[in-house]
Each structure stands twice: as C-alpha cells, then as structure tokens.
Amino acid sequence: MERDDNISEKIMNGTIFLPKELIIEILLRLPVKSLIRFKCMCKSWISLISDPYFALSHFELTTQHTERLVVLVPRTRQFLSIDFNASLHDDFSFSALKLEFLPPKPCETQIRGSCRGFVLLDCCQSLWVWNPSTGDHKQVSRSPIASSVMFFIFLYGFGYDPSTDDYLVVQASCNIYGVIRVEIFSIRTNAWKEMEGVHLSKMNNWNDRRNGFLLDGANAIHWLTYRYHVSIHFILAFDLIERNFSEVPLPVGFEEHYNFNFCDLGVLGESLSLCVVGYHCPAEIWVMKEYKVQSSWTKTIVVSVDHIPSKYFSLVCSTKSGDIVGIAGTAGLVKCNDQGQLQELQHHCDPPNGSQVVVYTKSLLSLPFDNEQVEDD
C-alpha cells in the first residue's frame, strides 16, 4: 500500500511522466482499496476512477477478486467487513462499515444475498442494494404482491443477468391456500414484474424465509427447499438469463440418510455445496463438482463436533489456502483446515444474537441505473 502511494505521489508532482494510457493500465491493476484512496489525489483521477467503464474494466481484468465477509450483528445492527483469508485473530482483518441510509432502529435488518460486489439488505419492509466498498446504495420499492396482507415472501434471490447487464431481485410469495407468485425486480428498469405461467407447488412454511445462493458459473440462484405434497426436499434453481425454474438433483440416497433440519445449501469455490450436521455427529460437506450431474456430488470434508465448540455448524466459504470458514452455533466464526480440524475461533461476531454472514467481492461497480445518470450529466 505504501509503495502504491509513493508511485502515485511521484506521478502527481511531476517526478514521473507517464502517458495517460499507461496510467490507466497501472490503475486497472491496483486493488479496490488503493483506488478508493487515490480518488482524493486530483480531479482527473476522481473522474477516471469514478467512470463506470473503468470500474467494469477493473472488475473484469482482476483475475483474483478480493473477497471478504459482511457480518451483521443484529443486537447492535453493526456491520463488519472481515478478511477471511487472514487470521481471524488479527484485528486488522476486521473493519466496521457505515450504513447511514438505513431507517433507524428498532427496524429489523436481514442480509438476503450478494452479487458482484453488491449486498442485498432487507430492512423495514424495504430492500436495499448496497456496495460495501464504495458505499453506493439504492432502495428497491416494495413489490405489489408483497404489499398485500394475503401473501408472505418465503424465497429471496439476488443475481446478475450478463445478457442484459442487469441486476435482479427475485422473490416468491405464498398465501394460506398454497398459491405461489413470483416477482422479479429489474435494477435497470427500476420496476417489478410478475412471472407468468409459473407452476410451483407449495414449499416450506410461509414464515420460513430462505435466501438463495448465487452460482456465477451457472448464472442461477439456488434454494434448498421442501415439497409438501410428497414430503421431499429438493434444490430449486432459477436461471437469471432464461428466467425459468428447474431442479438440481441431491446426492443419491440423501433424502433417506440425512436429517434436513440440519442441512444447509451453499457455494464452495465455484460449486454448489451441502453441509449436513447430525446430533452429536460430524458435519459433512458435499460438493457438486459438475453442475446438475447427480453422480458428481462428492463428500469432501468431515468436521468432527469434537473440533468445534458447538453441535451446529453452518458452512460460509473457503479460503485461498483451502481452509473452510463457518458459523459454529452460538460459538462464533470458525476456521477449519481441509481435514476438518479447528484452526481458529472468533467470538467477535456475537453469534448468540443470530449474526448473519455473506461473502462479497470488493468492487468499484455501480448499478446500471446509476451509470445512465452519470452518462446523462
């Protein structure tokens, strides 16, 4: 970081003369944190780094994105950013995030998903799309169906459609008669639209709200859910490009051998994952190595309950070194190696109060609607 600052100062004071094209190429290869600091250097750099085309080029050029965790502590409504590749005991891996745009407490706040550097928040019956790196945010209007007292939202999803360069919020609602309606909010058009011809059978309890998991390589959002009329669990997928639903098979025999009350869906690396925990039994982590191929489900890691200070373990992500990070019940944030052995435990997340965790990518990206405003100015 100090080296980046020294170079920028020399360029600014004229000690180093570089063509504008070369300066752009250098800046495109710097981390987001450095670029945000460099916006204070001069007006030309503010204009360049704030340009949506520069942000997109920077995002696409970066081969290894900087990923962090956003942790919400409900009791204080504090948001933390955590570098999960660093030690959980390193104070420098934690930083507080400011969200001055949210309504004041006591409104309950929930994290609903993340995509390309943006995090979807649910607060006071409103949704917010927020970039933790830049602080940019947008409020999503309440949908017509969700505004009805007859329908209850039970599925949330957030993703990106590369074919239209649009961010989508997906939500499914159900009434007491089992009628399901699906709505999609387009950031680009700033409007909700109900999907027609959707035939989904009753799933979950109406008060069991589930967040979807985005798999970038498949351009799809996924939920682990339950089909009531046949008492079967399944993975529901929503294709963000084709705008349709399909199912992803569970491992062979999974329904018969596991208790789904302690099963979580997630994404590990570039693959769908399942983390299943039995009472006083090890936590097993399964990974689908080839998308939608049932035989590709592989049990990869077994975490012994003797190694974690809780009987419940929920997988969050994996580090660059192959360690796994998860929430261990009321114990806190934990890190285990690829053998399932506990490496670190961090109580900082205040887990007894139901802390929420999501992985996000540091980026300078802005939303399509904001891009159009910049171009019009």
XYZ file of C-alpha atoms in Angstrom, residues 9-10 50 56 80 84 92-93 97 128 133 144 159 167 180 186 204 220 236 241 259 296:
22
model
C 2.678 10.943 -5.432
C 5.580 10.919 -7.897
C -15.483 7.002 -10.869
C -16.162 -2.592 -15.241
C -18.377 -5.690 9.924
C -11.423 -14.343 5.931
C -6.571 -5.625 11.066
C -8.736 -8.235 9.333
C -18.904 -0.481 7.848
C -31.634 -2.068 -0.376
C -16.631 -0.927 -0.914
C -47.200 -5.080 -5.333
C -28.195 -12.079 -9.066
C -29.167 -6.929 -11.501
C -47.333 -19.144 -5.233
C -35.017 -5.135 -12.516
C -41.632 -24.583 3.118
C -28.516 -19.185 -11.459
C -34.746 -25.226 -6.757
C -30.837 -15.379 -18.259
C -31.939 -35.026 8.660
C -20.701 -35.631 -9.300
